[in-house]
Amino acid sequence: MEAGKVYSSNTVLQARKAVEQLRLEAGLERIKISAAAAQLVQYCQENRRGDPLLTGIAASSNPFKDKKTCVLL
Amino acid sequence: MCDQTFVAITFGPCDSCSQNKPLMNIYLQNEPVNYCSLCVELMACQGLAKGETVSTLRAESENLKAKLEEERAKLHDVELHQVAEKVETLGQFVIKTRRTLKGHGNKVLCMDWCRDKRRMVSSSQVIMRSAAVCVLQEHAVTMPCTWVMACAYAPSGCVIACGGLDNKCSVYPLSLDKNENLAAKKKSVAMHTNYLSACSFTNSDMQLLTSSGDGTCALWDVESGQLLQSFHGHSADVLSLDLAPSETGNTFVSGGCDKKANVWDMRSGQNIQSFETHESDINSVKYYPSGDAFATGSDDATCRLYDLRADREVAIYSKESIIFGASSVDFSLSGRLLFAGYNDYNINVWDVLKGTRVAILFGHENRVSTVRVSPDGTAFCSGSWDNTLDFNPV
């Protein structure tokens, strides 16, 4: 099964394909970054306890947290 | 990356005019055909509406691109790190222990974790081994090609796929019998016309997704070796691919030397979204655990985060002091940390939300070629051109 590349001399075909692809992409429904970012942050927060690489980190200096002995690994 | 793209020109009867001419193989509605260059131009022109020419199409193309940028810009109301300001800062990142797995005769080019979380497969120029981290069990399989660039564990853990400069992706069943000659059970599944850069099983052992230096990605049936779907849209070598986490459906993302990251629908072969903000080859792509975004690592020394619903790049992870390309990226389980291996021999750990670097991990004596977090998130493994694999548990 060969997958050949279309050569640059084939400008009409390429141009038409590019336009069709762009038309498709232009029709996409998008949301604002504020909304998208909020969801990314929410996912991180919801899952942070289940992330060993994250919780294995030495406790950050949270002034509201009860002070415990620090163990330096 | 190797640059062995040369084209063999076929000469023969054109499928359209039947004259003997040099042929171009192109795809019409996903079917490959061989047309001579004259017929290709004629066919393409026939489809043009009245008054359309190459220049009008190009102009429309530019218009659409500008319109797309406008639409995207309208939604750019805030930066990710601003939204993340309220999130608590991460403390110091500490690695407890590290075990270095030596034994590769050559550079480690890629690796993959088994879903049982204890086994890994890694590949190098000649030998492929899978090592259970608790008990070292090794299967050495001699590859018939000189550079194995891609390897993957099947979901069942019973089968391994790998390939590289042989332009193929082959599948090997694994057995616990060390003495068994695994090379004899090899089965070729995928055939490309250039090197295989990445491979991944889909949610079962039955289907294999591959990407290649020939600019395409392809979905194969493992049992029959049949091509189920091909994905065209990159204009240069495709270097990496990643499947969306299963909850989010049948899509995958690919990144290539054309600086583009494309998101594809696996069933239709359609290119759904395309992102082109990197300034050089994209070496690695990886989905954010929720499936709503993906990260890329590039030769332009940056890693970037693209959100799929905002259809835009939302973060860049870079520093003036980092000037070498990022070869491989992976997220921690919650998506808060991004591990990126670089060609300056280091691994940088980034805070995905705040955009800051949390740690630099030294330890390799040559390029880091692959970084993978284990499926349960308790460790990550890095492979390097210094012939070692570093295993870093929490």
Short mmCIF file of C-alpha atoms in Angstrom, two decimals:
data_model
loop_
_atom_site.label_atom_id
_atom_site.label_comp_id
_atom_site.label_asym_id
_atom_site.label_seq_id
_atom_site.Cartn_x
_atom_site.Cartn_y
_atom_site.Cartn_z
CA MET A 1 0.00 0.00 0.00
CA GLU A 2 1.77 3.11 -1.09
CA ALA A 3 1.21 6.52 0.31
CA GLY A 4 2.49 8.95 -2.31
CA LYS A 5 3.12 12.62 -1.72
CA VAL A 6 1.43 15.18 -3.89
CA TYR A 7 4.02 17.23 -5.73
CA SER A 8 4.12 20.98 -5.80
CA SER A 9 3.45 21.07 -9.53
CA ASN A 10 -0.04 19.91 -8.65
CA THR A 11 -1.12 23.36 -7.58
CA VAL A 12 -4.80 23.24 -8.49
CA LEU A 13 -5.50 20.10 -6.51
CA GLN A 14 -3.51 21.36 -3.54
CA ALA A 15 -5.18 24.76 -3.61
CA ARG A 16 -8.64 23.22 -3.72
CA LYS A 17 -7.84 20.86 -0.87
CA ALA A 18 -6.46 23.70 1.21
CA VAL A 19 -9.59 25.77 0.68
CA GLU A 20 -11.89 22.87 1.54
CA GLN A 21 -9.94 22.13 4.70
CA LEU A 22 -9.99 25.76 5.77
CA ARG A 23 -13.73 25.99 5.16
CA LEU A 24 -14.18 23.02 7.47
CA GLU A 25 -12.03 24.56 10.15
CA ALA A 26 -13.77 27.91 9.86
CA GLY A 27 -17.05 26.20 10.71
CA LEU A 28 -15.74 24.89 14.04
CA GLU A 29 -17.46 25.94 17.25
CA ARG A 30 -15.05 27.51 19.69
CA ILE A 31 -15.21 28.61 23.30
CA LYS A 32 -13.43 31.46 25.02
CA ILE A 33 -10.03 30.84 26.54
CA SER A 34 -11.33 31.95 29.94
CA ALA A 35 -13.82 29.09 29.87
CA ALA A 36 -11.36 26.56 28.45
CA ALA A 37 -8.65 27.56 30.92
CA ALA A 38 -11.08 27.33 33.82
CA GLN A 39 -11.87 23.75 32.85
CA LEU A 40 -8.18 22.84 32.64
CA VAL A 41 -7.59 24.31 36.08
CA GLN A 42 -10.63 22.52 37.46
CA TYR A 43 -9.42 19.17 36.12
CA CYS A 44 -6.02 19.63 37.76
CA GLN A 45 -7.55 20.58 41.07
CA GLU A 46 -10.02 17.71 41.06
CA ASN A 47 -7.33 15.17 40.31
CA ARG A 48 -4.39 16.49 42.26
CA ARG A 49 -4.81 14.08 45.17
CA GLY A 50 -4.64 11.14 42.83
CA ASP A 51 -1.38 12.32 41.30
CA PRO A 52 1.56 10.71 43.13
CA LEU A 53 4.15 12.77 41.30
CA LEU A 54 2.39 15.87 42.57
CA THR A 55 1.62 14.89 46.15
CA GLY A 56 5.09 13.43 46.50
CA ILE A 57 6.36 16.95 46.32
CA ALA A 58 7.47 18.49 49.62
CA ALA A 59 4.60 20.49 51.08
CA SER A 60 4.49 24.05 49.87
CA SER A 61 4.64 26.81 52.44
CA ASN A 62 0.93 27.22 52.96
CA PRO A 63 0.52 29.48 56.00
CA PHE A 64 -2.94 28.13 56.68
CA LYS A 65 -1.80 24.55 56.93
CA ASP A 66 -1.02 22.99 60.33
CA LYS A 67 2.70 23.04 60.82
CA LYS A 68 4.28 19.58 60.78
CA THR A 69 7.85 18.44 60.81
CA CYS A 70 9.37 18.71 57.37
CA VAL A 71 11.01 15.63 55.99
CA LEU A 72 13.54 16.35 53.31
CA LEU A 73 13.73 13.44 50.94
CA MET B 1 16.15 12.92 12.03
CA CYS B 2 17.23 10.89 9.05
CA ASP B 3 16.53 12.41 5.71
CA GLN B 4 16.11 9.58 3.34
CA THR B 5 13.09 10.74 1.41
CA PHE B 6 13.60 9.82 -2.16
CA VAL B 7 10.87 9.02 -4.58
CA ALA B 8 10.72 6.16 -7.00
CA ILE B 9 8.93 7.35 -10.11
CA THR B 10 6.69 4.75 -11.63
CA PHE B 11 6.20 4.66 -15.35
CA GLY B 12 3.23 3.02 -16.95
CA PRO B 13 -0.29 3.38 -18.28
CA CYS B 14 -2.24 6.26 -16.80
CA ASP B 15 -5.53 5.20 -15.16
CA SER B 16 -7.27 8.01 -16.98
CA CYS B 17 -5.81 8.45 -20.49
CA SER B 18 -4.11 5.04 -20.76
CA GLN B 19 -0.95 6.52 -22.25
CA ASN B 20 2.43 5.37 -20.98
CA LYS B 21 3.79 8.23 -18.95
CA PRO B 22 5.49 8.93 -15.62
CA LEU B 23 2.77 8.46 -13.03
CA MET B 24 1.83 10.26 -9.87
CA ASN B 25 0.05 8.26 -7.22
CA ILE B 26 -2.65 10.35 -5.63
CA TYR B 27 -5.78 9.66 -3.61
CA LEU B 28 -9.30 10.22 -4.88
CA GLN B 29 -11.86 9.78 -2.11
CA ASN B 30 -9.35 7.71 -0.18
CA GLU B 31 -8.68 5.39 -3.10
CA PRO B 32 -5.17 5.39 -4.57
CA VAL B 33 -4.96 5.94 -8.32
CA ASN B 34 -2.14 6.47 -10.76
CA TYR B 35 -2.59 9.42 -13.08
CA CYS B 36 -0.08 11.11 -15.35
CA SER B 37 0.57 14.72 -14.42
CA LEU B 38 -1.48 16.09 -17.31
CA CYS B 39 -4.56 14.16 -16.28
CA VAL B 40 -4.12 15.26 -12.68
CA GLU B 41 -4.19 18.91 -13.71
CA LEU B 42 -7.15 18.36 -16.04
CA MET B 43 -9.11 16.55 -13.37
CA ALA B 44 -8.42 19.18 -10.81
CA CYS B 45 -9.44 21.94 -13.20
CA GLN B 46 -12.68 20.20 -14.11
CA GLY B 47 -13.88 20.50 -10.55
CA LEU B 48 -13.36 24.23 -10.54
CA ALA B 49 -16.37 26.42 -10.51
CA LYS B 50 -16.59 28.98 -13.24
CA GLY B 51 -14.00 31.69 -12.86
CA GLU B 52 -11.93 29.83 -10.32
CA THR B 53 -8.24 29.62 -10.96
CA VAL B 54 -5.25 28.79 -8.85
CA SER B 55 -4.88 32.45 -7.91
CA THR B 56 -8.51 32.87 -6.86
CA LEU B 57 -8.25 29.69 -4.80
CA ARG B 58 -5.07 30.94 -3.20
CA ALA B 59 -6.70 34.27 -2.44
CA GLU B 60 -9.67 32.50 -0.87
CA SER B 61 -7.25 30.38 1.12
CA GLU B 62 -5.56 33.49 2.50
CA ASN B 63 -8.93 35.05 3.30
CA LEU B 64 -10.09 31.99 5.17
CA LYS B 65 -6.85 31.82 7.13
CA ALA B 66 -7.17 35.47 8.12
CA LYS B 67 -10.80 34.93 9.10
CA LEU B 68 -9.83 31.92 11.20
CA GLU B 69 -7.21 33.94 13.01
CA GLU B 70 -9.75 36.68 13.65
CA GLU B 71 -12.27 34.23 15.07
CA ARG B 72 -9.64 32.66 17.29
CA ALA B 73 -8.37 36.02 18.46
CA LYS B 74 -11.87 37.12 19.51
CA LEU B 75 -11.92 34.34 22.07
CA HIS B 76 -8.50 35.20 23.43
CA ASP B 77 -9.80 37.08 26.44
CA VAL B 78 -7.33 35.87 29.02
CA GLU B 79 -4.16 33.82 29.45
CA LEU B 80 -4.11 30.41 31.14
CA HIS B 81 -1.63 31.49 33.80
CA GLN B 82 -3.91 34.39 34.74
CA VAL B 83 -6.81 32.03 35.32
CA ALA B 84 -4.41 29.87 37.33
CA GLU B 85 -3.27 32.68 39.60
CA LYS B 86 -5.52 31.50 42.41
CA VAL B 87 -4.10 27.98 42.27
CA GLU B 88 -1.55 27.28 44.97
CA THR B 89 2.08 27.27 43.96
CA LEU B 90 3.83 23.94 43.82
CA GLY B 91 6.49 23.17 46.36
CA GLN B 92 9.89 21.89 45.49
CA PHE B 93 9.92 18.89 43.21
CA VAL B 94 11.94 16.04 44.67
CA ILE B 95 12.89 12.70 43.21
CA LYS B 96 13.40 10.06 45.86
CA THR B 97 15.37 7.36 44.16
CA ARG B 98 16.45 6.59 40.69
CA ARG B 99 17.38 3.35 39.12
CA THR B 100 19.39 3.43 35.94
CA LEU B 101 18.70 0.54 33.60
CA LYS B 102 21.76 -0.10 31.56
CA GLY B 103 22.24 -2.88 29.12
CA HIS B 104 21.22 -1.34 25.86
CA GLY B 105 24.01 -1.69 23.37
CA ASN B 106 22.92 1.53 21.73
CA LYS B 107 20.91 4.72 22.06
CA VAL B 108 17.48 4.41 23.58
CA LEU B 109 15.10 5.95 21.08
CA CYS B 110 11.74 5.29 22.62
CA MET B 111 9.94 3.39 25.32
CA ASP B 112 6.46 2.49 26.43
CA TRP B 113 4.84 1.35 29.66
CA CYS B 114 2.69 -1.71 29.96
CA ARG B 115 -0.73 -1.08 31.51
CA ASP B 116 0.19 -3.44 34.35
CA LYS B 117 2.47 -0.55 35.41
CA ARG B 118 5.45 -2.75 36.07
CA ARG B 119 6.78 -3.58 32.68
CA MET B 120 8.27 -1.40 30.00
CA VAL B 121 9.50 -1.93 26.51
CA SER B 122 12.29 0.16 25.10
CA SER B 123 13.94 0.18 21.75
CA SER B 124 17.29 1.09 20.44
CA GLN B 125 19.18 0.53 17.29
CA VAL B 126 19.34 -3.18 17.55
CA ILE B 127 17.87 -4.68 20.66
CA MET B 128 14.44 -4.41 22.19
CA ARG B 129 13.97 -5.42 25.78
CA SER B 130 11.13 -5.43 28.20
CA ALA B 131 12.12 -5.15 31.81
CA ALA B 132 9.89 -5.75 34.78
CA VAL B 133 11.10 -3.25 37.26
CA CYS B 134 10.73 -5.48 40.28
CA VAL B 135 12.26 -8.54 38.75
CA LEU B 136 14.44 -8.01 35.75
CA GLN B 137 13.19 -10.18 32.96
CA GLU B 138 14.62 -9.55 29.60
CA HIS B 139 13.56 -10.57 26.21
CA ALA B 140 16.09 -9.56 23.62
CA VAL B 141 14.68 -9.45 20.15
CA THR B 142 16.94 -8.77 17.23
CA MET B 143 15.38 -6.35 14.83
CA PRO B 144 16.11 -6.83 11.16
CA CYS B 145 16.52 -3.09 10.70
CA THR B 146 19.20 -0.82 12.05
CA TRP B 147 17.17 1.82 13.85
CA VAL B 148 14.06 1.05 15.84
CA MET B 149 12.33 4.35 16.40
CA ALA B 150 8.95 3.38 17.73
CA CYS B 151 7.69 0.82 20.17
CA ALA B 152 4.44 0.22 21.99
CA TYR B 153 2.86 -2.21 24.40
CA ALA B 154 -0.54 -3.63 23.54
CA PRO B 155 -3.27 -3.05 26.15
CA SER B 156 -3.23 -6.75 27.06
CA GLY B 157 0.47 -6.63 27.78
CA CYS B 158 0.96 -9.75 25.69
CA VAL B 159 2.11 -8.17 22.51
CA ILE B 160 4.63 -5.51 21.47
CA ALA B 161 4.76 -3.46 18.30
CA CYS B 162 7.87 -1.77 16.97
CA GLY B 163 9.40 -0.43 13.80
CA GLY B 164 11.70 2.19 12.36
CA LEU B 165 13.94 2.47 9.33
CA ASP B 166 12.53 -0.72 7.90
CA ASN B 167 9.41 1.36 7.05
CA LYS B 168 7.28 -1.23 8.77
CA CYS B 169 5.60 -1.78 12.08
CA SER B 170 5.83 -5.37 13.25
CA VAL B 171 4.07 -7.10 16.06
CA TYR B 172 5.68 -9.62 18.43
CA PRO B 173 3.85 -11.77 20.95
CA LEU B 174 5.63 -11.83 24.30
CA SER B 175 6.23 -14.91 26.31
CA LEU B 176 7.69 -15.56 29.71
CA ASP B 177 10.08 -18.10 28.26
CA LYS B 178 13.37 -16.28 27.98
CA ASN B 179 14.77 -18.78 25.59
CA GLU B 180 12.00 -18.46 23.10
CA ASN B 181 13.05 -16.89 19.84
CA LEU B 182 10.65 -13.99 19.59
CA ALA B 183 11.97 -12.85 16.23
CA ALA B 184 10.51 -15.97 14.65
CA LYS B 185 7.01 -14.97 15.68
CA LYS B 186 7.25 -11.53 14.17
CA LYS B 187 4.33 -10.36 12.10
CA SER B 188 4.52 -7.34 9.81
CA VAL B 189 1.43 -5.21 10.10
CA ALA B 190 2.06 -1.72 8.78
CA MET B 191 3.86 -0.76 5.59
CA HIS B 192 4.84 2.80 4.87
CA THR B 193 7.05 4.25 2.17
CA ASN B 194 9.38 5.88 4.67
CA TYR B 195 10.53 5.34 8.24
CA LEU B 196 8.09 4.59 11.01
CA SER B 197 8.27 7.36 13.61
CA ALA B 198 5.62 6.31 16.12
CA CYS B 199 3.12 3.59 16.77
CA SER B 200 0.34 2.99 19.26
CA PHE B 201 -2.31 0.36 19.82
CA THR B 202 -5.83 1.72 20.02
CA ASN B 203 -8.02 0.49 22.85
CA SER B 204 -7.50 -3.13 21.89
CA ASP B 205 -4.75 -5.40 20.63
CA MET B 206 -6.50 -5.49 17.26
CA GLN B 207 -5.77 -2.10 15.82
CA LEU B 208 -2.52 -0.24 15.40
CA LEU B 209 -2.03 3.43 14.64
CA THR B 210 1.22 4.47 12.97
CA SER B 211 2.90 7.65 11.82
CA SER B 212 5.66 7.85 9.27
CA GLY B 213 8.33 9.89 7.56
CA ASP B 214 6.22 9.58 4.43
CA GLY B 215 3.95 12.29 5.84
CA THR B 216 0.98 10.09 6.65
CA CYS B 217 -0.58 8.35 9.60
CA ALA B 218 -2.45 5.09 9.20
CA LEU B 219 -4.75 2.76 11.09
CA TRP B 220 -4.17 -0.97 10.58
CA ASP B 221 -5.93 -4.18 11.46
CA VAL B 222 -3.33 -6.25 13.28
CA GLU B 223 -4.73 -9.65 12.36
CA SER B 224 -4.99 -9.14 8.61
CA GLY B 225 -2.48 -6.34 8.13
CA GLN B 226 -5.14 -4.44 6.23
CA LEU B 227 -5.06 -0.66 6.02
CA LEU B 228 -8.28 0.56 7.64
CA GLN B 229 -7.81 4.30 7.28
CA SER B 230 -5.10 6.66 6.15
CA PHE B 231 -4.63 10.24 7.29
CA HIS B 232 -3.29 12.81 4.84
CA GLY B 233 -2.67 16.42 5.66
CA HIS B 234 0.88 16.82 6.86
CA SER B 235 3.26 18.21 4.28
CA ALA B 236 6.38 16.66 5.80
CA ASP B 237 7.45 13.78 8.06
CA VAL B 238 5.07 13.00 10.90
CA LEU B 239 7.15 12.46 14.02
CA SER B 240 4.71 11.67 16.78
CA LEU B 241 1.16 10.73 17.56
CA ASP B 242 -1.03 10.29 20.62
CA LEU B 243 -4.50 8.82 21.05
CA ALA B 244 -7.16 10.75 22.93
CA PRO B 245 -8.02 9.31 26.35
CA SER B 246 -10.82 6.83 25.72
CA GLU B 247 -13.61 8.89 27.26
CA THR B 248 -13.27 11.57 24.66
CA GLY B 249 -13.85 9.48 21.60
CA ASN B 250 -12.06 8.37 18.50
CA THR B 251 -9.53 11.05 17.82
CA PHE B 252 -5.79 11.36 17.87
CA VAL B 253 -3.25 14.12 17.46
CA SER B 254 -0.10 14.05 15.33
CA GLY B 255 2.86 16.40 15.07
CA GLY B 256 5.43 16.72 12.31
CA CYS B 257 8.28 18.44 10.56
CA ASP B 258 5.83 20.82 8.89
CA LYS B 259 5.49 22.48 12.36
CA LYS B 260 1.84 21.50 12.47
CA ALA B 261 -0.10 19.55 15.03
CA ASN B 262 -3.22 17.97 13.52
CA VAL B 263 -6.19 16.43 15.27
CA TRP B 264 -7.86 13.60 13.34
CA ASP B 265 -11.10 11.65 13.42
CA MET B 266 -10.04 8.00 13.34
CA ARG B 267 -13.15 6.72 11.63
CA SER B 268 -13.49 9.19 8.79
CA GLY B 269 -9.84 10.07 8.29
CA GLN B 270 -10.81 13.72 8.47
CA ASN B 271 -8.41 16.36 9.76
CA ILE B 272 -10.58 18.11 12.35
CA GLN B 273 -8.27 20.79 13.67
CA SER B 274 -4.83 22.06 12.84
CA PHE B 275 -2.41 24.15 14.88
CA GLU B 276 0.63 25.87 13.46
CA THR B 277 2.38 28.09 15.97
CA HIS B 278 5.66 26.27 16.48
CA GLU B 279 8.72 27.60 14.71
CA SER B 280 10.30 24.24 14.01
CA ASP B 281 9.64 20.49 13.87
CA ILE B 282 7.24 19.11 16.44
CA ASN B 283 8.95 16.07 17.95
CA SER B 284 6.35 14.96 20.44
CA VAL B 285 2.63 15.34 21.10
CA LYS B 286 0.72 14.22 24.18
CA TYR B 287 -2.89 14.65 25.27
CA TYR B 288 -3.75 16.35 28.51
CA PRO B 289 -5.38 13.68 30.76
CA SER B 290 -8.88 15.13 30.35
CA GLY B 291 -8.57 14.99 26.56
CA ASP B 292 -9.48 18.67 26.17
CA ALA B 293 -5.97 19.80 25.33
CA PHE B 294 -2.60 18.51 24.22
CA ALA B 295 1.04 19.48 24.68
CA THR B 296 3.82 19.51 22.12
CA GLY B 297 7.61 19.50 22.30
CA SER B 298 9.54 21.05 19.45
CA ASP B 299 12.97 21.75 18.01
CA ASP B 300 12.25 25.43 18.59
CA ALA B 301 13.11 24.75 22.28
CA THR B 302 9.57 25.33 23.48
CA CYS B 303 6.72 23.14 24.63
CA ARG B 304 3.20 24.43 24.05
CA LEU B 305 -0.27 23.64 25.24
CA TYR B 306 -3.18 23.75 22.79
CA ASP B 307 -6.76 23.70 23.96
CA LEU B 308 -9.11 21.86 21.59
CA ARG B 309 -12.33 23.63 22.48
CA ALA B 310 -10.78 27.10 22.31
CA ASP B 311 -9.02 25.91 19.14
CA ARG B 312 -5.88 27.78 20.17
CA GLU B 313 -2.48 27.67 21.76
CA VAL B 314 -3.02 28.60 25.42
CA ALA B 315 0.45 28.33 26.93
CA ILE B 316 4.13 28.29 25.98
CA TYR B 317 6.72 26.66 28.20
CA SER B 318 10.05 28.22 27.43
CA LYS B 319 13.01 30.04 28.89
CA GLU B 320 15.72 32.08 27.24
CA SER B 321 18.27 29.71 28.75
CA ILE B 322 16.71 26.71 27.04
CA ILE B 323 17.97 26.65 23.48
CA PHE B 324 17.89 22.98 22.63
CA GLY B 325 14.91 21.19 21.18
CA ALA B 326 12.44 19.26 23.30
CA SER B 327 12.28 15.67 22.08
CA SER B 328 9.58 14.18 24.27
CA VAL B 329 6.78 15.34 26.59
CA ASP B 330 4.40 13.66 29.02
CA PHE B 331 1.90 14.77 31.67
CA SER B 332 1.58 13.64 35.25
CA LEU B 333 -1.80 12.05 36.12
CA SER B 334 -3.59 15.25 37.10
CA GLY B 335 -2.13 17.18 34.20
CA ARG B 336 -0.50 19.68 36.51
CA LEU B 337 3.05 18.70 35.63
CA LEU B 338 4.60 18.42 32.19
CA PHE B 339 7.81 16.42 31.91
CA ALA B 340 9.88 17.35 28.88
CA GLY B 341 13.13 15.76 27.75
CA TYR B 342 15.54 17.95 25.82
CA ASN B 343 18.53 17.61 23.53
CA ASP B 344 20.69 19.42 26.12
CA TYR B 345 20.56 16.16 28.14
CA ASN B 346 18.12 17.52 30.75
CA ILE B 347 14.51 17.05 31.69
CA ASN B 348 12.53 20.13 32.60
CA VAL B 349 9.42 19.79 34.70
CA TRP B 350 6.84 22.51 34.01
CA ASP B 351 3.84 23.72 36.00
CA VAL B 352 1.26 23.38 33.24
CA LEU B 353 -1.17 25.94 34.69
CA LYS B 354 1.22 28.67 35.75
CA GLY B 355 3.68 28.25 32.92
CA THR B 356 6.71 28.16 35.20
CA ARG B 357 9.47 25.61 35.45
CA VAL B 358 9.28 23.55 38.63
CA ALA B 359 12.49 21.54 38.33
CA ILE B 360 15.43 20.60 36.11
CA LEU B 361 16.47 16.99 36.26
CA PHE B 362 20.02 16.13 35.32
CA GLY B 363 21.49 12.70 35.02
CA HIS B 364 21.75 11.81 31.40
CA GLU B 365 24.96 12.10 29.47
CA ASN B 366 23.41 12.56 26.10
CA ARG B 367 20.13 13.65 24.51
CA VAL B 368 16.97 12.63 26.27
CA SER B 369 14.96 10.93 23.56
CA THR B 370 11.88 9.80 25.45
CA VAL B 371 10.04 10.63 28.69
CA ARG B 372 7.06 8.58 29.82
CA VAL B 373 5.01 8.72 33.02
CA SER B 374 3.82 5.31 34.25
CA PRO B 375 0.10 4.54 33.84
CA ASP B 376 -0.49 4.80 37.61
CA GLY B 377 1.46 8.04 37.81
CA THR B 378 3.89 6.86 40.47
CA ALA B 379 6.99 7.10 38.35
CA PHE B 380 8.39 8.35 35.13
CA CYS B 381 11.03 6.86 32.93
CA SER B 382 13.45 8.63 30.63
CA GLY B 383 15.46 7.10 27.82
CA SER B 384 18.54 8.66 26.34
CA TRP B 385 21.19 8.47 23.66
CA ASP B 386 23.61 7.68 26.49
CA ASN B 387 22.28 4.09 26.24
CA THR B 388 20.43 4.15 29.56
CA LEU B 389 16.91 4.32 30.86
CA ASP B 390 16.37 6.20 34.10
CA PHE B 391 13.51 5.05 36.23
CA ASN B 392 12.32 7.69 38.71
CA PRO B 393 9.67 6.70 41.21
CA VAL B 394 8.05 9.07 43.67
#
